[in-house]
Coordinates of C-alpha atoms in Angstrom, one line a residue:
M276 CA 53.6 -10.0 -31.3
A277 CA 53.8 -7.7 -28.3
F278 CA 50.1 -6.8 -28.1
I279 CA 47.7 -9.7 -28.0
F280 CA 44.4 -10.2 -26.2
D281 CA 45.1 -13.7 -24.6
N282 CA 45.0 -12.2 -21.1
Y283 CA 42.3 -9.7 -21.7
H284 CA 39.0 -10.4 -19.8
T285 CA 35.7 -8.6 -19.9
E286 CA 35.2 -9.2 -16.2
G287 CA 31.5 -9.4 -16.6
F288 CA 31.1 -5.9 -18.2
F289 CA 29.6 -5.3 -21.6
D290 CA 32.7 -5.0 -23.8
E291 CA 32.5 -3.1 -27.1
M292 CA 35.1 -5.4 -28.7
F293 CA 34.5 -8.9 -27.1
E294 CA 31.4 -10.9 -26.3
V295 CA 30.9 -12.5 -22.9
D296 CA 32.6 -15.8 -23.9
G297 CA 35.7 -13.8 -25.1
K298 CA 34.9 -14.1 -28.8
V299 CA 35.7 -11.0 -30.7
R300 CA 32.7 -9.1 -32.1
P301 CA 32.5 -9.4 -35.9
H302 CA 33.0 -5.7 -36.7
Y303 CA 36.2 -5.7 -34.6
E304 CA 37.7 -8.9 -36.2
Y305 CA 39.8 -7.3 -38.9
F306 CA 41.1 -4.6 -36.5
K307 CA 42.1 -7.2 -33.9
Q308 CA 43.8 -9.4 -36.5
Q309 CA 45.8 -6.5 -38.0
I310 CA 47.1 -5.1 -34.7
E311 CA 48.1 -8.6 -33.5
N312 CA 50.1 -8.9 -36.7
L313 CA 52.1 -5.7 -36.2
P314 CA 55.8 -6.1 -35.4
K315 CA 56.8 -6.2 -31.8
G316 CA 56.7 -2.7 -30.3
E317 CA 55.0 -1.2 -33.3
L318 CA 51.6 -0.5 -31.6
L319 CA 53.3 1.1 -28.6
Q320 CA 55.3 3.3 -31.0
R321 CA 52.1 4.4 -32.7
Q322 CA 50.6 5.2 -29.3
H323 CA 53.6 7.4 -28.4
A324 CA 53.6 9.0 -31.9
A325 CA 49.9 9.9 -31.3
E326 CA 50.7 11.4 -27.9
R327 CA 53.6 13.5 -29.4
T328 CA 51.2 14.8 -32.1
L329 CA 48.8 15.9 -29.4
M330 CA 51.6 17.7 -27.7
Q331 CA 52.7 19.4 -30.9
M332 CA 49.2 20.4 -31.9
G333 CA 48.5 21.9 -28.4
I334 CA 45.2 20.0 -28.0
T335 CA 44.6 21.1 -24.5
F336 CA 41.9 21.8 -22.0
N337 CA 42.0 23.8 -18.8
V338 CA 41.2 22.4 -15.4
Y339 CA 39.8 24.4 -12.5
H340 CA 40.2 23.5 -8.8
N341 CA 43.6 21.9 -9.1
G342 CA 47.0 23.1 -8.1
E343 CA 48.8 21.6 -11.1
G344 CA 48.4 24.6 -13.4
T345 CA 45.6 25.4 -15.8
E346 CA 46.3 23.6 -19.0
R347 CA 46.6 19.9 -19.8
I348 CA 46.9 17.8 -22.9
M349 CA 43.9 15.6 -23.5
P350 CA 44.9 12.0 -23.0
F351 CA 44.2 9.8 -26.0
D352 CA 44.0 6.0 -26.4
I353 CA 44.9 4.7 -29.7
V354 CA 42.3 1.8 -29.8
P355 CA 39.1 3.1 -31.4
R356 CA 35.6 2.5 -30.3
M357 CA 33.6 1.0 -33.2
I358 CA 29.9 1.1 -33.8
R359 CA 28.0 -0.9 -36.4
A360 CA 26.0 0.9 -39.1
D361 CA 22.7 -0.6 -38.0
E362 CA 23.3 0.4 -34.4
W363 CA 24.2 3.9 -35.4
A364 CA 21.1 4.3 -37.7
R365 CA 18.9 3.6 -34.7
L366 CA 20.8 6.1 -32.5
E367 CA 20.6 8.7 -35.2
R368 CA 16.8 8.3 -35.4
G369 CA 16.5 8.5 -31.6
L370 CA 18.6 11.6 -31.3
K371 CA 16.7 13.4 -34.0
Q372 CA 13.5 12.4 -32.3
R373 CA 14.8 13.7 -28.9
I374 CA 16.1 17.0 -30.3
T375 CA 12.9 17.7 -32.2
A376 CA 10.9 17.2 -29.0
L377 CA 13.2 19.3 -26.8
N378 CA 13.1 22.1 -29.3
L379 CA 9.2 22.0 -29.3
F380 CA 9.4 22.0 -25.5
L381 CA 11.6 25.1 -25.4
D382 CA 9.4 26.9 -27.8
D383 CA 6.3 26.0 -25.8
V384 CA 7.5 26.8 -22.3
Y385 CA 8.6 30.3 -23.4
N386 CA 5.4 30.9 -25.3
D387 CA 2.0 29.1 -25.0
Q388 CA 3.1 26.8 -22.1
K389 CA 0.6 24.1 -23.2
I390 CA 2.7 21.3 -21.6
L391 CA 2.6 23.1 -18.3
K392 CA -1.1 23.8 -18.5
D393 CA -1.8 20.1 -19.4
G394 CA 0.3 19.0 -16.3
I395 CA 2.7 16.9 -18.2
V396 CA 5.7 18.7 -16.7
P397 CA 5.0 20.5 -13.3
R398 CA 5.0 24.3 -13.7
E399 CA 6.9 24.8 -10.5
L400 CA 9.6 22.5 -11.7
V401 CA 10.2 24.6 -14.8
E402 CA 9.9 28.0 -13.2
S403 CA 12.3 27.0 -10.4
C404 CA 14.9 25.8 -12.9
K405 CA 18.1 27.9 -12.9
G406 CA 18.1 27.6 -16.7
Y407 CA 14.6 29.0 -17.1
L408 CA 14.9 32.7 -18.1
K409 CA 11.8 34.8 -17.7
P410 CA 13.3 37.5 -20.1
C411 CA 13.0 34.8 -22.8
E412 CA 9.2 34.5 -22.5
G413 CA 7.5 35.4 -25.7
I414 CA 10.7 35.1 -27.8
N415 CA 10.7 33.4 -31.2
P416 CA 14.3 32.7 -32.2
P417 CA 15.2 32.8 -35.9
K418 CA 13.8 30.0 -37.9
G419 CA 12.1 28.6 -34.7
V420 CA 15.3 26.8 -33.6
W421 CA 16.4 27.0 -30.0
C422 CA 19.0 24.2 -29.6
H423 CA 21.3 24.6 -32.6
I424 CA 24.2 22.5 -31.2
T425 CA 23.6 19.7 -28.8
G426 CA 25.9 17.1 -27.2
T427 CA 23.8 14.2 -25.9
D428 CA 25.7 11.8 -23.5
L429 CA 24.9 8.2 -24.2
I430 CA 26.0 5.1 -22.3
R431 CA 25.6 1.3 -22.6
G432 CA 24.5 -0.7 -19.7
D433 CA 25.2 -4.3 -18.8
D434 CA 23.1 -5.7 -21.7
G435 CA 24.6 -3.4 -24.3
T436 CA 21.5 -1.2 -24.6
F437 CA 22.3 2.4 -25.4
M438 CA 20.6 4.9 -23.0
V439 CA 20.6 8.7 -22.7
L440 CA 22.5 9.8 -19.6
E441 CA 22.0 13.5 -20.1
D442 CA 21.3 16.3 -22.6
N443 CA 23.7 19.2 -23.1
L444 CA 21.9 22.1 -24.8
R445 CA 23.9 25.1 -23.6
C446 CA 27.5 25.2 -24.8
P447 CA 28.5 21.5 -25.2
S448 CA 32.2 21.0 -25.5
G449 CA 34.5 18.3 -27.0
V450 CA 33.8 18.4 -30.7
S451 CA 37.3 19.7 -31.4
Y452 CA 38.7 16.6 -29.7
M453 CA 36.4 14.4 -31.9
L454 CA 37.9 16.0 -35.0
E455 CA 41.5 15.8 -33.9
N456 CA 41.1 12.3 -32.6
R457 CA 40.0 11.3 -36.1
E458 CA 43.1 12.9 -37.8
I459 CA 45.4 11.1 -35.4
S460 CA 43.5 7.8 -35.7
K461 CA 43.8 7.9 -39.5
H462 CA 47.5 8.4 -39.3
S463 CA 47.9 5.7 -36.7
F464 CA 46.0 3.0 -38.7
P465 CA 45.8 4.2 -42.3
E466 CA 45.4 0.8 -43.9
I467 CA 42.8 -0.5 -41.3
F468 CA 40.9 2.8 -41.5
E469 CA 40.6 2.5 -45.3
R470 CA 39.6 -1.1 -45.3
L471 CA 36.9 -0.8 -42.7
R472 CA 35.2 2.2 -44.3
V473 CA 34.6 4.6 -41.5
Q474 CA 31.9 7.3 -41.8
P475 CA 33.6 10.7 -42.0
V476 CA 33.3 13.5 -39.4
S477 CA 35.7 16.0 -41.0
N478 CA 33.0 18.2 -42.6
Y479 CA 31.7 19.2 -39.1
P480 CA 33.1 22.7 -39.3
T481 CA 31.5 23.2 -42.7
Q482 CA 28.1 21.9 -41.4
L483 CA 28.4 24.1 -38.3
L484 CA 29.1 27.2 -40.4
Q485 CA 26.2 26.4 -42.8
M486 CA 23.9 26.0 -39.8
L487 CA 25.0 29.3 -38.3
Q488 CA 24.5 31.1 -41.6
Y489 CA 21.1 29.5 -42.1
I490 CA 19.7 31.1 -38.9
S491 CA 20.5 34.6 -40.2
N492 CA 18.2 36.7 -42.3
N493 CA 21.2 38.1 -44.0
P494 CA 22.0 36.1 -47.2
S495 CA 25.7 36.8 -46.6
P496 CA 26.0 37.0 -42.8
T497 CA 29.0 37.8 -40.7
V498 CA 29.5 35.0 -38.2
V499 CA 31.7 35.1 -35.1
V500 CA 32.6 32.8 -32.2
L501 CA 32.3 34.5 -28.8
T502 CA 34.7 33.1 -26.1
P503 CA 35.1 34.1 -22.5
G504 CA 38.8 34.1 -23.1
R505 CA 41.9 31.9 -22.7
Y506 CA 41.3 30.9 -19.1
N507 CA 38.1 29.1 -20.1
S508 CA 38.3 25.3 -19.9
A509 CA 37.3 25.0 -23.6
Y510 CA 39.4 27.9 -25.0
F511 CA 41.3 25.6 -27.3
E512 CA 38.0 24.4 -28.8
H513 CA 36.7 28.0 -29.3
S514 CA 39.8 29.1 -31.2
Y515 CA 39.9 25.8 -33.1
L516 CA 36.3 26.0 -34.4
A517 CA 36.7 29.7 -35.3
Q518 CA 39.8 28.9 -37.3
Q519 CA 38.3 25.8 -39.0
M520 CA 35.2 27.8 -40.0
G521 CA 37.3 30.8 -41.1
V522 CA 35.4 33.3 -38.9
E523 CA 36.6 35.7 -36.2
L524 CA 37.1 34.6 -32.6
V525 CA 36.0 37.4 -30.4
E526 CA 35.8 38.4 -26.7
N527 CA 33.2 40.8 -25.3
N528 CA 35.6 43.8 -25.7
D529 CA 35.6 43.1 -29.4
L530 CA 31.8 43.6 -29.6
V531 CA 29.6 46.6 -28.9
V532 CA 25.9 47.4 -29.3
H533 CA 25.8 50.5 -31.5
D534 CA 22.8 52.1 -33.4
G535 CA 20.6 49.0 -32.5
Y536 CA 23.0 46.4 -33.9
V537 CA 25.8 44.3 -32.5
K538 CA 29.0 45.5 -34.1
M539 CA 32.6 44.2 -34.1
R540 CA 35.6 46.5 -33.8
T541 CA 37.9 46.1 -36.8
T542 CA 40.9 48.0 -38.1
K543 CA 38.5 49.5 -40.6
G544 CA 35.9 50.5 -38.1
F545 CA 32.7 48.9 -36.9
Q546 CA 31.2 45.9 -38.7
I547 CA 27.7 44.5 -38.1
V548 CA 27.7 41.0 -36.7
D549 CA 24.8 38.8 -37.8
V550 CA 25.4 35.5 -36.0
I551 CA 27.2 34.7 -32.8
Y552 CA 28.2 31.2 -31.8
R553 CA 28.5 32.1 -28.2
R554 CA 30.4 29.9 -25.8
I555 CA 29.5 31.8 -22.6
D556 CA 26.7 30.9 -20.3
D557 CA 23.3 32.7 -20.5
S558 CA 23.8 34.4 -17.2
F559 CA 26.9 36.2 -18.4
L560 CA 25.6 37.1 -21.8
D561 CA 24.1 40.6 -21.1
P562 CA 24.7 42.4 -17.7
N563 CA 21.7 44.6 -18.5
V564 CA 19.3 41.7 -18.4
F565 CA 20.9 38.7 -16.6
N566 CA 23.9 38.9 -14.1
P567 CA 24.7 42.6 -13.6
E568 CA 28.2 41.7 -12.4
S569 CA 29.1 39.9 -15.6
L570 CA 32.4 41.1 -17.1
L571 CA 32.1 38.7 -20.0
G572 CA 29.0 39.8 -21.8
I573 CA 27.9 42.6 -24.1
P574 CA 25.5 45.2 -22.6
G575 CA 22.4 45.5 -24.7
I576 CA 22.9 42.4 -26.8
F577 CA 19.7 40.7 -25.6
E578 CA 17.6 43.7 -26.8
V579 CA 19.2 43.4 -30.2
Y580 CA 18.5 39.7 -30.2
K581 CA 14.8 40.2 -29.3
K582 CA 14.5 42.5 -32.3
G583 CA 15.9 39.8 -34.6
R584 CA 19.0 41.8 -35.6
V585 CA 21.4 39.2 -34.4
A586 CA 21.1 35.4 -34.1
L587 CA 22.6 33.6 -31.1
A588 CA 23.5 29.9 -31.0
N589 CA 22.3 28.3 -28.9
A590 CA 19.4 30.5 -28.1
P591 CA 19.4 32.0 -24.6
G592 CA 17.2 29.9 -22.3
T593 CA 18.0 26.5 -23.6
G594 CA 19.4 25.5 -20.1
V595 CA 15.9 24.7 -18.9
A596 CA 15.9 21.7 -21.2
D597 CA 19.1 20.2 -19.9
D598 CA 18.3 20.6 -16.2
K599 CA 18.9 17.1 -14.8
V600 CA 15.4 17.1 -13.3
I601 CA 13.7 18.1 -16.6
Y602 CA 15.7 15.2 -18.1
A603 CA 13.6 12.7 -16.2
Y604 CA 10.5 14.1 -18.0
V605 CA 11.9 13.8 -21.6
P606 CA 10.2 10.5 -22.4
R607 CA 6.9 12.2 -21.5
I608 CA 7.9 15.3 -23.5
I609 CA 8.6 13.1 -26.6
K610 CA 5.2 11.4 -26.1
Y611 CA 3.4 14.7 -25.7
Y612 CA 4.7 16.5 -28.7
L613 CA 5.3 13.7 -31.1
N614 CA 3.0 10.9 -29.9
E615 CA 5.9 8.5 -30.1
D616 CA 7.7 6.3 -27.6
P617 CA 11.4 7.3 -27.1
I618 CA 13.7 5.4 -29.4
I619 CA 16.6 5.7 -27.0
P620 CA 15.5 5.2 -23.4
N621 CA 16.5 7.3 -20.4
V622 CA 18.5 5.9 -17.5
Q623 CA 16.0 5.2 -14.7
T624 CA 15.9 8.5 -12.6
Y625 CA 14.6 9.3 -9.1
I626 CA 13.5 12.9 -8.6
C627 CA 14.3 14.0 -5.1
G628 CA 11.7 16.7 -5.3
E629 CA 9.0 13.9 -5.3
D630 CA 8.0 12.3 -2.0
N631 CA 8.3 8.6 -2.9
D632 CA 11.6 9.1 -4.7
I633 CA 13.4 11.1 -2.1
Q634 CA 12.6 8.4 0.6
Y635 CA 14.1 5.7 -1.7
V636 CA 17.2 7.8 -2.5
L637 CA 17.9 8.6 1.2
E638 CA 17.6 4.9 2.1
N639 CA 19.6 3.6 -0.8
I640 CA 22.2 6.4 -1.3
D641 CA 25.1 4.0 -1.1
K642 CA 23.8 2.2 -4.2
L643 CA 23.0 5.2 -6.3
V644 CA 24.6 8.0 -8.3
V645 CA 23.4 11.3 -7.0
K646 CA 23.7 14.5 -9.2
E647 CA 23.0 18.2 -8.7
A648 CA 20.5 19.4 -11.3
N649 CA 22.7 22.0 -12.9
E650 CA 26.3 20.8 -12.4
A651 CA 28.5 19.4 -15.2
G652 CA 32.0 18.1 -15.7
G653 CA 31.7 15.4 -13.0
Y654 CA 31.2 18.0 -10.2
G655 CA 28.4 18.0 -7.7
M656 CA 27.9 14.2 -7.8
L657 CA 28.1 11.3 -5.5
I658 CA 28.8 7.8 -6.7
G659 CA 27.3 5.8 -3.9
P660 CA 29.2 2.5 -4.1
K661 CA 32.6 4.4 -4.2
S662 CA 31.7 6.9 -1.5
T663 CA 32.5 7.1 2.2
K664 CA 29.9 7.2 5.0
A665 CA 30.8 10.8 5.6
Q666 CA 30.2 11.7 2.0
Q667 CA 26.8 9.9 2.1
R668 CA 25.8 11.9 5.2
L669 CA 26.8 15.1 3.5
F670 CA 24.7 14.4 0.4
R671 CA 21.7 13.2 2.5
M672 CA 21.9 16.6 4.3
K673 CA 22.1 18.5 1.0
I674 CA 19.2 16.6 -0.5
K675 CA 17.0 17.3 2.5
Q676 CA 17.9 21.0 2.4
N677 CA 17.1 21.4 -1.3
P678 CA 15.4 18.3 -2.8
R679 CA 14.6 20.1 -6.0
N680 CA 18.3 20.3 -6.8
Y681 CA 19.0 16.6 -6.9
I682 CA 18.3 13.4 -8.9
A683 CA 19.6 9.9 -8.4
Q684 CA 20.2 7.1 -10.8
P685 CA 21.2 3.4 -10.4
T686 CA 24.9 2.9 -10.7
I687 CA 25.3 1.7 -14.3
S688 CA 28.3 -0.4 -15.2
L689 CA 29.3 1.5 -18.3
S690 CA 30.5 -0.5 -21.3
R691 CA 34.3 -1.0 -21.7
V692 CA 36.7 -0.8 -24.5
P693 CA 40.3 -2.3 -24.5
S694 CA 42.8 0.4 -23.7
M695 CA 46.6 0.4 -23.7
V696 CA 48.0 0.3 -20.2
E697 CA 51.8 0.3 -20.3
N698 CA 52.5 -2.8 -22.5
H699 CA 49.1 -4.6 -22.4
F700 CA 45.4 -4.0 -22.8
E701 CA 42.9 -3.5 -20.0
G702 CA 39.2 -2.7 -20.2
R703 CA 38.2 0.9 -19.4
H704 CA 34.7 2.3 -19.1
V705 CA 33.5 4.7 -21.8
D706 CA 30.5 6.9 -22.7
L707 CA 29.7 8.6 -26.0
R708 CA 28.8 12.2 -26.8
P709 CA 27.4 12.5 -30.3
Y710 CA 26.9 16.1 -31.7
I711 CA 23.7 17.2 -33.3
L712 CA 23.3 20.3 -35.4
Y713 CA 19.8 21.8 -35.9
G714 CA 19.5 24.2 -38.8
E715 CA 17.5 23.7 -41.9
N716 CA 17.6 20.0 -41.0
I717 CA 18.8 18.1 -38.0
E718 CA 22.2 16.5 -38.7
V719 CA 23.7 13.9 -36.4
I720 CA 27.5 13.7 -36.8
P721 CA 28.4 10.0 -37.3
G722 CA 30.5 9.3 -34.3
G723 CA 31.2 11.7 -31.6
L724 CA 33.5 11.9 -28.6
T725 CA 34.1 8.6 -26.8
R726 CA 35.3 9.6 -23.3
V727 CA 37.3 7.1 -21.3
A728 CA 37.7 6.7 -17.6
L729 CA 41.5 6.1 -17.6
R730 CA 41.7 4.9 -14.0
K731 CA 40.9 1.2 -13.5
G732 CA 37.4 0.7 -12.2
S733 CA 36.5 4.4 -12.4
L734 CA 33.1 5.4 -13.9
V735 CA 34.0 9.1 -14.2
V736 CA 34.9 9.8 -17.8
N737 CA 35.0 13.7 -17.7
S738 CA 38.3 15.2 -18.9
S739 CA 38.2 17.6 -15.9
Q740 CA 38.2 14.5 -13.7
G741 CA 41.2 12.8 -15.3
G742 CA 39.4 11.1 -18.2
G743 CA 40.7 10.7 -21.7
S744 CA 39.3 10.0 -25.1
K745 CA 39.2 7.6 -28.1
D746 CA 38.2 8.0 -31.7
T747 CA 34.7 6.7 -32.5
W748 CA 34.4 4.8 -35.8
V749 CA 30.9 4.5 -37.2
L750 CA 31.2 1.9 -39.9
Y751 CA 29.2 1.9 -43.2

């Protein structure tokens, strides 16, 4: 038995597999027993086989700001993260509640603005948000849905309570890794997988396509995936999803506004496009309306969208709801629209634009995680306990210059999952990004992408910062 857990310690962190006293959690018992009974070297061979498969399949992502080239293989750890059915049922209810409220919020702030008039969310906060687009005021997207695809980041704290870390309502990435991780995981542990009865995720492309078709008024719509191109960090995912759905992957040069419709250039001439799953940011979507220097968008597409002649997923303007400052108000947004308490709590958040909070943040910056309101991918943040005095001085200066642009949160010790390190297991911190589709109904995909901070002690799980991933098994 090469891989056993005798020398594995939780080190005071909440561990997904082991309790504080080292006793294995009941839903992991069978998995632990089976891998400990594998012949010597077998688990390591399966890990290497999984890595070779990733290489052969070209499951990659691009990294900006580094000198090592643009394309990397997504690291994968073979030990899955497991979630009990009862825990998942609660998360599912909580995510549906959250997305329902955020969709109502988006519809309100771009139309009646009742929540602003009632003072629940400060008007200046919304109108100063980079993601708030004045051209979207008065718009009613098809079927009343703004946030068609959401990736909500969840974490567990010291006591194991799931919390929402942030909402991603623009172009959330990572779902292709969730799907491929599952295929590799099934091949790595076929007998365990079958015995434990894991909820499936493989029908995601079908559900995504059905959702996209639903938001069109055409009963037999033409759907495309719009990508910025192969240099985008998520290009693999764009091409993968288009291929899995059986629709065209297009760039801006493939589309044109002609006779009041968005049309795709084909070998047989122009073809009307009804639905665009766009993977480019709002500001690049239409140079006639947003960023005039955009070389990625389609001139005139926003006017066609306003006339209801093309559906866009997600709807332009959703960025206002995943601004990290607006995030702090989501519990109040849920209460306002649904008259319910949040099922999944937020992480405690200090808003630097508020007098009391900024003073606390400046005095305790060495203990907090500070984030820019509109950054992602692990950029624009300071992890206080891991930072230098010089970095803290820099962030204090930035906060004072533009307090609206910053929030701060306590440093949460994310939960850990055993991960293979050479020939033994060590705990590594994880988060979880479930994917939610909003069409005729709200569907939460059972599982999601578990991201892993591969460096010992690191709390940064983003792939662009050296993180990897695991499969997420939601049990029946």
